């Protein structure tokens, strides 16, 4: 039984959350709109925005959970992976606050936290389960044995699938981050109109860098014939790109469930917000007998609720950090 403050600052969202006895009470996120005009996250601007947001957002969640700061039992924070300057803000703040309150720190691995977001709301997957983690920085298939024991079964060898969504969107002239825009446009398009080559990788690994090149060459060829090609075919292009990426994801995910003989299937990370992916998973749950778990939308993209629940599970496990721990931009899994 514990009251945990969770802090997330690995990329471009400053977020704080309170978890009381395993129940996430709130999850406040300050998004950084400033990056859109640069077509991607600018690390130094992200750090400055975190500096601006961190104190107000932490005060906000403590106030709205109707607790006193002295009631906190521990502070969980994202130690990595992520942008160094961004991580430093959350890390330093967490340390200073924990030191002043004389309470323990719980360093959390951002990618493991995306997985543990499945324990915020009921129903929860039963261990062991397969988790497909799909974000702007990672694409992994995991076998999750417990909150502290996860095996990587396969992963991308180059770009993450979120990156592929964003790069494809950029080629279509859409603003950053393009993933949600592709999703929205794809709803009105024909997913089988255009074909893009799916990269073939051994075992359960992925490669997403080739698809960007395949889309680029295809668009160059068509634009030579028709300058308005992208504008005139935008929804079909978005739907076809989305279909290709989802098909690649599902192929390896299905292989993983067969290989491990597990039918508990969870998805995590920003791309799990994709409505096309959600639809295919629903279909598979009927056709392949999967029990599918998808977190509530607010817990799919970067958020502190997942850090707070990870903090709760690690607190129960007795996994604490040290005041001398530094951020790990490439934190090992
Ligand atoms: O997990 P996340 O919020 O941040 C990282 O840790 O990377 O994931 C962000 C990624 C971005 O690439 C964004 O384009 C993608 O998730 N994304 C989506 C959707 N919503 C977010 N991609 C496709 N469809 C969506 N609806
Ligand atoms: Zn993330």
PDB file of N, CA, C and O in Angstrom, residues 126-183:
ATOM      1  N   UNK A 126      -3.024 -11.737 -18.300  1.00  0.00           N
ATOM      2  CA  UNK A 126      -2.420 -12.675 -17.343  1.00  0.00           C
ATOM      3  C   UNK A 126      -1.012 -13.011 -17.816  1.00  0.00           C
ATOM      4  O   UNK A 126      -0.779 -13.169 -19.013  1.00  0.00           O
ATOM      5  N   UNK A 127      -0.093 -13.124 -16.877  1.00  0.00           N
ATOM      6  CA  UNK A 127       1.291 -13.506 -17.219  1.00  0.00           C
ATOM      7  C   UNK A 127       1.346 -14.995 -17.571  1.00  0.00           C
ATOM      8  O   UNK A 127       0.630 -15.773 -16.955  1.00  0.00           O
ATOM      9  N   UNK A 128       2.201 -15.418 -18.509  1.00  0.00           N
ATOM     10  CA  UNK A 128       2.961 -14.562 -19.415  1.00  0.00           C
ATOM     11  C   UNK A 128       2.072 -14.112 -20.573  1.00  0.00           C
ATOM     12  O   UNK A 128       1.192 -14.851 -20.999  1.00  0.00           O
ATOM     13  N   UNK A 129       2.313 -12.896 -21.066  1.00  0.00           N
ATOM     14  CA  UNK A 129       1.569 -12.434 -22.235  1.00  0.00           C
ATOM     15  C   UNK A 129       2.532 -11.860 -23.277  1.00  0.00           C
ATOM     16  O   UNK A 129       3.682 -11.536 -22.959  1.00  0.00           O
ATOM     17  N   UNK A 130       2.034 -11.784 -24.514  1.00  0.00           N
ATOM     18  CA  UNK A 130       2.830 -11.191 -25.596  1.00  0.00           C
ATOM     19  C   UNK A 130       2.443  -9.714 -25.680  1.00  0.00           C
ATOM     20  O   UNK A 130       1.254  -9.385 -25.669  1.00  0.00           O
ATOM     21  N   UNK A 131       3.442  -8.849 -25.740  1.00  0.00           N
ATOM     22  CA  UNK A 131       3.144  -7.415 -25.896  1.00  0.00           C
ATOM     23  C   UNK A 131       3.884  -6.863 -27.110  1.00  0.00           C
ATOM     24  O   UNK A 131       5.097  -7.025 -27.240  1.00  0.00           O
ATOM     25  N   UNK A 132       3.124  -6.246 -27.998  1.00  0.00           N
ATOM     26  CA  UNK A 132       3.715  -5.555 -29.147  1.00  0.00           C
ATOM     27  C   UNK A 132       3.817  -4.086 -28.760  1.00  0.00           C
ATOM     28  O   UNK A 132       2.802  -3.417 -28.572  1.00  0.00           O
ATOM     29  N   UNK A 133       5.042  -3.608 -28.585  1.00  0.00           N
ATOM     30  CA  UNK A 133       5.245  -2.211 -28.190  1.00  0.00           C
ATOM     31  C   UNK A 133       5.618  -1.400 -29.424  1.00  0.00           C
ATOM     32  O   UNK A 133       6.650  -1.662 -30.053  1.00  0.00           O
ATOM     33  N   UNK A 134       4.759  -0.464 -29.758  1.00  0.00           N
ATOM     34  CA  UNK A 134       4.923   0.285 -31.010  1.00  0.00           C
ATOM     35  C   UNK A 134       4.873   1.790 -30.740  1.00  0.00           C
ATOM     36  O   UNK A 134       3.836   2.344 -30.412  1.00  0.00           O
ATOM     37  N   UNK A 135       6.043   2.446 -30.855  1.00  0.00           N
ATOM     38  CA  UNK A 135       6.069   3.881 -30.580  1.00  0.00           C
ATOM     39  C   UNK A 135       6.904   4.599 -31.630  1.00  0.00           C
ATOM     40  O   UNK A 135       7.305   3.995 -32.631  1.00  0.00           O
ATOM     41  N   UNK A 136       7.175   5.884 -31.360  1.00  0.00           N
ATOM     42  CA  UNK A 136       7.997   6.657 -32.292  1.00  0.00           C
ATOM     43  C   UNK A 136       9.462   6.260 -32.224  1.00  0.00           C
ATOM     44  O   UNK A 136      10.234   6.549 -33.132  1.00  0.00           O
ATOM     45  N   UNK A 137       9.856   5.608 -31.137  1.00  0.00           N
ATOM     46  CA  UNK A 137      11.260   5.247 -30.963  1.00  0.00           C
ATOM     47  C   UNK A 137      11.522   3.748 -30.963  1.00  0.00           C
ATOM     48  O   UNK A 137      12.665   3.317 -31.104  1.00  0.00           O
ATOM     49  N   UNK A 138      10.481   2.945 -30.766  1.00  0.00           N
ATOM     50  CA  UNK A 138      10.689   1.499 -30.616  1.00  0.00           C
ATOM     51  C   UNK A 138       9.606   0.672 -31.290  1.00  0.00           C
ATOM     52  O   UNK A 138       8.471   1.110 -31.394  1.00  0.00           O
ATOM     53  N   UNK A 139       9.997  -0.523 -31.698  1.00  0.00           N
ATOM     54  CA  UNK A 139       9.032  -1.531 -32.151  1.00  0.00           C
ATOM     55  C   UNK A 139       9.570  -2.864 -31.640  1.00  0.00           C
ATOM     56  O   UNK A 139      10.641  -3.307 -32.072  1.00  0.00           O
ATOM     57  N   UNK A 140       8.865  -3.448 -30.685  1.00  0.00           N
ATOM     58  CA  UNK A 140       9.365  -4.668 -30.043  1.00  0.00           C
ATOM     59  C   UNK A 140       8.235  -5.644 -29.825  1.00  0.00           C
ATOM     60  O   UNK A 140       7.111  -5.232 -29.521  1.00  0.00           O
ATOM     61  N   UNK A 141       8.565  -6.943 -29.942  1.00  0.00           N
ATOM     62  CA  UNK A 141       7.627  -7.970 -29.483  1.00  0.00           C
ATOM     63  C   UNK A 141       8.235  -8.566 -28.219  1.00  0.00           C
ATOM     64  O   UNK A 141       9.377  -9.038 -28.228  1.00  0.00           O
ATOM     65  N   UNK A 142       7.475  -8.495 -27.131  1.00  0.00           N
ATOM     66  CA  UNK A 142       7.984  -8.961 -25.837  1.00  0.00           C
ATOM     67  C   UNK A 142       7.178 -10.128 -25.322  1.00  0.00           C
ATOM     68  O   UNK A 142       5.971 -10.219 -25.570  1.00  0.00           O
ATOM     69  N   UNK A 143       7.865 -11.007 -24.569  1.00  0.00           N
ATOM     70  CA  UNK A 143       7.148 -11.972 -23.750  1.00  0.00           C
ATOM     71  C   UNK A 143       7.269 -11.433 -22.332  1.00  0.00           C
ATOM     72  O   UNK A 143       8.372 -11.295 -21.797  1.00  0.00           O
ATOM     73  N   UNK A 144       6.119 -11.076 -21.758  1.00  0.00           N
ATOM     74  CA  UNK A 144       6.129 -10.433 -20.439  1.00  0.00           C
ATOM     75  C   UNK A 144       5.831 -11.491 -19.385  1.00  0.00           C
ATOM     76  O   UNK A 144       4.720 -12.029 -19.324  1.00  0.00           O
ATOM     77  N   UNK A 145       6.842 -11.817 -18.570  1.00  0.00           N
ATOM     78  CA  UNK A 145       6.695 -12.873 -17.556  1.00  0.00           C
ATOM     79  C   UNK A 145       6.243 -12.324 -16.211  1.00  0.00           C
ATOM     80  O   UNK A 145       5.579 -13.018 -15.442  1.00  0.00           O
ATOM     81  N   UNK A 146       6.638 -11.075 -15.923  1.00  0.00           N
ATOM     82  CA  UNK A 146       6.261 -10.408 -14.662  1.00  0.00           C
ATOM     83  C   UNK A 146       6.596  -8.930 -14.839  1.00  0.00           C
ATOM     84  O   UNK A 146       7.208  -8.556 -15.841  1.00  0.00           O
ATOM     85  N   UNK A 147       6.249  -8.072 -13.865  1.00  0.00           N
ATOM     86  CA  UNK A 147       6.565  -6.646 -14.033  1.00  0.00           C
ATOM     87  C   UNK A 147       8.060  -6.383 -14.209  1.00  0.00           C
ATOM     88  O   UNK A 147       8.453  -5.381 -14.798  1.00  0.00           O
ATOM     89  N   UNK A 148       8.893  -7.282 -13.717  1.00  0.00           N
ATOM     90  CA  UNK A 148      10.340  -7.040 -13.782  1.00  0.00           C
ATOM     91  C   UNK A 148      11.060  -7.991 -14.734  1.00  0.00           C
ATOM     92  O   UNK A 148      12.267  -7.899 -14.892  1.00  0.00           O
ATOM     93  N   UNK A 149      10.325  -8.898 -15.361  1.00  0.00           N
ATOM     94  CA  UNK A 149      10.969  -9.896 -16.222  1.00  0.00           C
ATOM     95  C   UNK A 149      10.274  -9.914 -17.589  1.00  0.00           C
ATOM     96  O   UNK A 149       9.160 -10.414 -17.721  1.00  0.00           O
ATOM     97  N   UNK A 150      10.943  -9.336 -18.584  1.00  0.00           N
ATOM     98  CA  UNK A 150      10.389  -9.281 -19.941  1.00  0.00           C
ATOM     99  C   UNK A 150      11.471  -9.718 -20.924  1.00  0.00           C
ATOM    100  O   UNK A 150      12.602  -9.242 -20.854  1.00  0.00           O
ATOM    101  N   UNK A 151      11.119 -10.647 -21.839  1.00  0.00           N
ATOM    102  CA  UNK A 151      12.077 -11.105 -22.860  1.00  0.00           C
ATOM    103  C   UNK A 151      11.746 -10.447 -24.192  1.00  0.00           C
ATOM    104  O   UNK A 151      10.578 -10.441 -24.607  1.00  0.00           O
ATOM    105  N   UNK A 152      12.772  -9.941 -24.882  1.00  0.00           N
ATOM    106  CA  UNK A 152      12.557  -9.405 -26.234  1.00  0.00           C
ATOM    107  C   UNK A 152      12.587 -10.570 -27.221  1.00  0.00           C
ATOM    108  O   UNK A 152      13.600 -11.250 -27.346  1.00  0.00           O
ATOM    109  N   UNK A 153      11.456 -10.808 -27.902  1.00  0.00           N
ATOM    110  CA  UNK A 153      11.396 -11.896 -28.887  1.00  0.00           C
ATOM    111  C   UNK A 153      11.830 -11.399 -30.259  1.00  0.00           C
ATOM    112  O   UNK A 153      12.365 -12.148 -31.068  1.00  0.00           O
ATOM    113  N   UNK A 154      11.559 -10.138 -30.541  1.00  0.00           N
ATOM    114  CA  UNK A 154      11.931  -9.567 -31.833  1.00  0.00           C
ATOM    115  C   UNK A 154      11.852  -8.057 -31.738  1.00  0.00           C
ATOM    116  O   UNK A 154      11.175  -7.518 -30.850  1.00  0.00           O
ATOM    117  N   UNK A 155      12.550  -7.359 -32.639  1.00  0.00           N
ATOM    118  CA  UNK A 155      12.492  -5.890 -32.630  1.00  0.00           C
ATOM    119  C   UNK A 155      12.958  -5.331 -33.950  1.00  0.00           C
ATOM    120  O   UNK A 155      13.525  -6.062 -34.766  1.00  0.00           O
ATOM    121  N   UNK A 156      12.736  -4.027 -34.141  1.00  0.00           N
ATOM    122  CA  UNK A 156      13.158  -3.424 -35.402  1.00  0.00           C
ATOM    123  C   UNK A 156      14.669  -3.272 -35.429  1.00  0.00           C
ATOM    124  O   UNK A 156      15.299  -3.013 -34.411  1.00  0.00           O
ATOM    125  N   UNK A 157      15.218  -3.455 -36.623  1.00  0.00           N
ATOM    126  CA  UNK A 157      16.668  -3.307 -36.789  1.00  0.00           C
ATOM    127  C   UNK A 157      17.009  -1.910 -37.285  1.00  0.00           C
ATOM    128  O   UNK A 157      18.176  -1.574 -37.430  1.00  0.00           O
ATOM    129  N   UNK A 158      16.001  -1.103 -37.603  1.00  0.00           N
ATOM    130  CA  UNK A 158      16.290   0.275 -38.039  1.00  0.00           C
ATOM    131  C   UNK A 158      15.215   1.228 -37.499  1.00  0.00           C
ATOM    132  O   UNK A 158      15.173   1.484 -36.306  1.00  0.00           O
ATOM    133  N   UNK A 159      14.328   1.732 -38.345  1.00  0.00           N
ATOM    134  CA  UNK A 159      13.313   2.693 -37.890  1.00  0.00           C
ATOM    135  C   UNK A 159      12.238   2.009 -37.046  1.00  0.00           C
ATOM    136  O   UNK A 159      11.954   0.830 -37.230  1.00  0.00           O
ATOM    137  N   UNK A 160      11.624   2.790 -36.170  1.00  0.00           N
ATOM    138  CA  UNK A 160      10.450   2.303 -35.437  1.00  0.00           C
ATOM    139  C   UNK A 160       9.222   2.502 -36.327  1.00  0.00           C
ATOM    140  O   UNK A 160       9.245   3.325 -37.245  1.00  0.00           O
ATOM    141  N   UNK A 161       8.146   1.770 -36.031  1.00  0.00           N
ATOM    142  CA  UNK A 161       6.966   1.885 -36.898  1.00  0.00           C
ATOM    143  C   UNK A 161       6.336   3.283 -36.803  1.00  0.00           C
ATOM    144  O   UNK A 161       5.842   3.821 -37.799  1.00  0.00           O
ATOM    145  N   UNK A 162       6.395   3.918 -35.637  1.00  0.00           N
ATOM    146  CA  UNK A 162       5.864   5.290 -35.491  1.00  0.00           C
ATOM    147  C   UNK A 162       6.645   6.253 -36.373  1.00  0.00           C
ATOM    148  O   UNK A 162       6.084   7.164 -36.991  1.00  0.00           O
ATOM    149  N   UNK A 163       7.962   6.017 -36.440  1.00  0.00           N
ATOM    150  CA  UNK A 163       8.834   6.828 -37.285  1.00  0.00           C
ATOM    151  C   UNK A 163       8.436   6.631 -38.757  1.00  0.00           C
ATOM    152  O   UNK A 163       8.424   7.593 -39.537  1.00  0.00           O
ATOM    153  N   UNK A 164       8.127   5.376 -39.124  1.00  0.00           N
ATOM    154  CA  UNK A 164       7.710   5.085 -40.500  1.00  0.00           C
ATOM    155  C   UNK A 164       6.405   5.824 -40.822  1.00  0.00           C
ATOM    156  O   UNK A 164       6.262   6.413 -41.898  1.00  0.00           O
ATOM    157  N   UNK A 165       5.459   5.821 -39.880  1.00  0.00           N
ATOM    158  CA  UNK A 165       4.212   6.582 -40.057  1.00  0.00           C
ATOM    159  C   UNK A 165       4.544   8.064 -40.264  1.00  0.00           C
ATOM    160  O   UNK A 165       4.023   8.713 -41.173  1.00  0.00           O
ATOM    161  N   UNK A 166       5.414   8.604 -39.391  1.00  0.00           N
ATOM    162  CA  UNK A 166       5.723  10.037 -39.428  1.00  0.00           C
ATOM    163  C   UNK A 166       6.480  10.420 -40.703  1.00  0.00           C
ATOM    164  O   UNK A 166       6.218  11.467 -41.295  1.00  0.00           O
ATOM    165  N   UNK A 167       7.430   9.556 -41.129  1.00  0.00           N
ATOM    166  CA  UNK A 167       8.202   9.868 -42.345  1.00  0.00           C
ATOM    167  C   UNK A 167       7.318   9.769 -43.593  1.00  0.00           C
ATOM    168  O   UNK A 167       7.436  10.580 -44.506  1.00  0.00           O
ATOM    169  N   UNK A 168       6.436   8.777 -43.604  1.00  0.00           N
ATOM    170  CA  UNK A 168       5.520   8.629 -44.742  1.00  0.00           C
ATOM    171  C   UNK A 168       4.603   9.856 -44.810  1.00  0.00           C
ATOM    172  O   UNK A 168       4.348  10.406 -45.888  1.00  0.00           O
ATOM    173  N   UNK A 169       4.140  10.301 -43.640  1.00  0.00           N
ATOM    174  CA  UNK A 169       3.258  11.471 -43.585  1.00  0.00           C
ATOM    175  C   UNK A 169       3.972  12.709 -44.117  1.00  0.00           C
ATOM    176  O   UNK A 169       3.385  13.530 -44.832  1.00  0.00           O
ATOM    177  N   UNK A 170       5.258  12.832 -43.794  1.00  0.00           N
ATOM    178  CA  UNK A 170       6.049  13.969 -44.251  1.00  0.00           C
ATOM    179  C   UNK A 170       6.131  13.961 -45.780  1.00  0.00           C
ATOM    180  O   UNK A 170       6.024  15.011 -46.418  1.00  0.00           O
ATOM    181  N   UNK A 171       6.293  12.772 -46.357  1.00  0.00           N
ATOM    182  CA  UNK A 171       6.343  12.663 -47.828  1.00  0.00           C
ATOM    183  C   UNK A 171       5.023  13.097 -48.459  1.00  0.00           C
ATOM    184  O   UNK A 171       4.978  13.568 -49.587  1.00  0.00           O
ATOM    185  N   UNK A 172       3.942  12.920 -47.692  1.00  0.00           N
ATOM    186  CA  UNK A 172       2.623  13.343 -48.201  1.00  0.00           C
ATOM    187  C   UNK A 172       2.354  14.826 -47.905  1.00  0.00           C
ATOM    188  O   UNK A 172       1.278  15.339 -48.191  1.00  0.00           O
ATOM    189  N   UNK A 173       3.340  15.479 -47.272  1.00  0.00           N
ATOM    190  CA  UNK A 173       3.197  16.909 -46.959  1.00  0.00           C
ATOM    191  C   UNK A 173       2.359  17.174 -45.725  1.00  0.00           C
ATOM    192  O   UNK A 173       1.864  18.292 -45.528  1.00  0.00           O
ATOM    193  N   UNK A 174       2.208  16.171 -44.847  1.00  0.00           N
ATOM    194  CA  UNK A 174       1.391  16.352 -43.636  1.00  0.00           C
ATOM    195  C   UNK A 174       2.259  16.857 -42.482  1.00  0.00           C
ATOM    196  O   UNK A 174       3.449  16.545 -42.420  1.00  0.00           O
ATOM    197  N   UNK A 175       1.684  17.620 -41.551  1.00  0.00           N
ATOM    198  CA  UNK A 175       2.481  18.148 -40.437  1.00  0.00           C
ATOM    199  C   UNK A 175       2.882  17.066 -39.433  1.00  0.00           C
ATOM    200  O   UNK A 175       2.238  16.025 -39.350  1.00  0.00           O
ATOM    201  N   UNK A 176       3.934  17.340 -38.660  1.00  0.00           N
ATOM    202  CA  UNK A 176       4.430  16.421 -37.636  1.00  0.00           C
ATOM    203  C   UNK A 176       3.593  16.533 -36.357  1.00  0.00           C
ATOM    204  O   UNK A 176       3.218  17.633 -36.000  1.00  0.00           O
ATOM    205  N   UNK A 177       3.331  15.454 -35.603  1.00  0.00           N
ATOM    206  CA  UNK A 177       3.613  14.068 -35.962  1.00  0.00           C
ATOM    207  C   UNK A 177       2.508  13.527 -36.863  1.00  0.00           C
ATOM    208  O   UNK A 177       1.323  13.687 -36.581  1.00  0.00           O
ATOM    209  N   UNK A 178       2.915  12.892 -37.963  1.00  0.00           N
ATOM    210  CA  UNK A 178       1.962  12.535 -39.004  1.00  0.00           C
ATOM    211  C   UNK A 178       1.150  11.279 -38.749  1.00  0.00           C
ATOM    212  O   UNK A 178       0.138  11.060 -39.428  1.00  0.00           O
ATOM    213  N   UNK A 179       1.584  10.437 -37.782  1.00  0.00           N
ATOM    214  CA  UNK A 179       0.871   9.178 -37.530  1.00  0.00           C
ATOM    215  C   UNK A 179      -0.635   9.361 -37.348  1.00  0.00           C
ATOM    216  O   UNK A 179      -1.441   8.744 -38.066  1.00  0.00           O
ATOM    217  N   UNK A 180      -1.058  10.240 -36.426  1.00  0.00           N
ATOM    218  CA  UNK A 180      -2.498  10.424 -36.215  1.00  0.00           C
ATOM    219  C   UNK A 180      -3.226  10.956 -37.457  1.00  0.00           C
ATOM    220  O   UNK A 180      -4.381  10.614 -37.706  1.00  0.00           O
ATOM    221  N   UNK A 181      -2.522  11.758 -38.282  1.00  0.00           N
ATOM    222  CA  UNK A 181      -3.131  12.300 -39.508  1.00  0.00           C
ATOM    223  C   UNK A 181      -3.370  11.191 -40.527  1.00  0.00           C
ATOM    224  O   UNK A 181      -4.403  11.148 -41.200  1.00  0.00           O
ATOM    225  N   UNK A 182      -2.376  10.294 -40.661  1.00  0.00           N
ATOM    226  CA  UNK A 182      -2.522   9.153 -41.590  1.00  0.00           C
ATOM    227  C   UNK A 182      -3.727   8.328 -41.156  1.00  0.00           C
ATOM    228  O   UNK A 182      -4.559   7.919 -41.975  1.00  0.00           O
ATOM    229  N   UNK A 183      -3.832   8.087 -39.850  1.00  0.00           N
ATOM    230  CA  UNK A 183      -4.943   7.313 -39.289  1.00  0.00           C
ATOM    231  C   UNK A 183      -6.283   7.944 -39.683  1.00  0.00           C
ATOM    232  O   UNK A 183      -7.206   7.281 -40.158  1.00  0.00           O
TER     233      UNK A 183
END
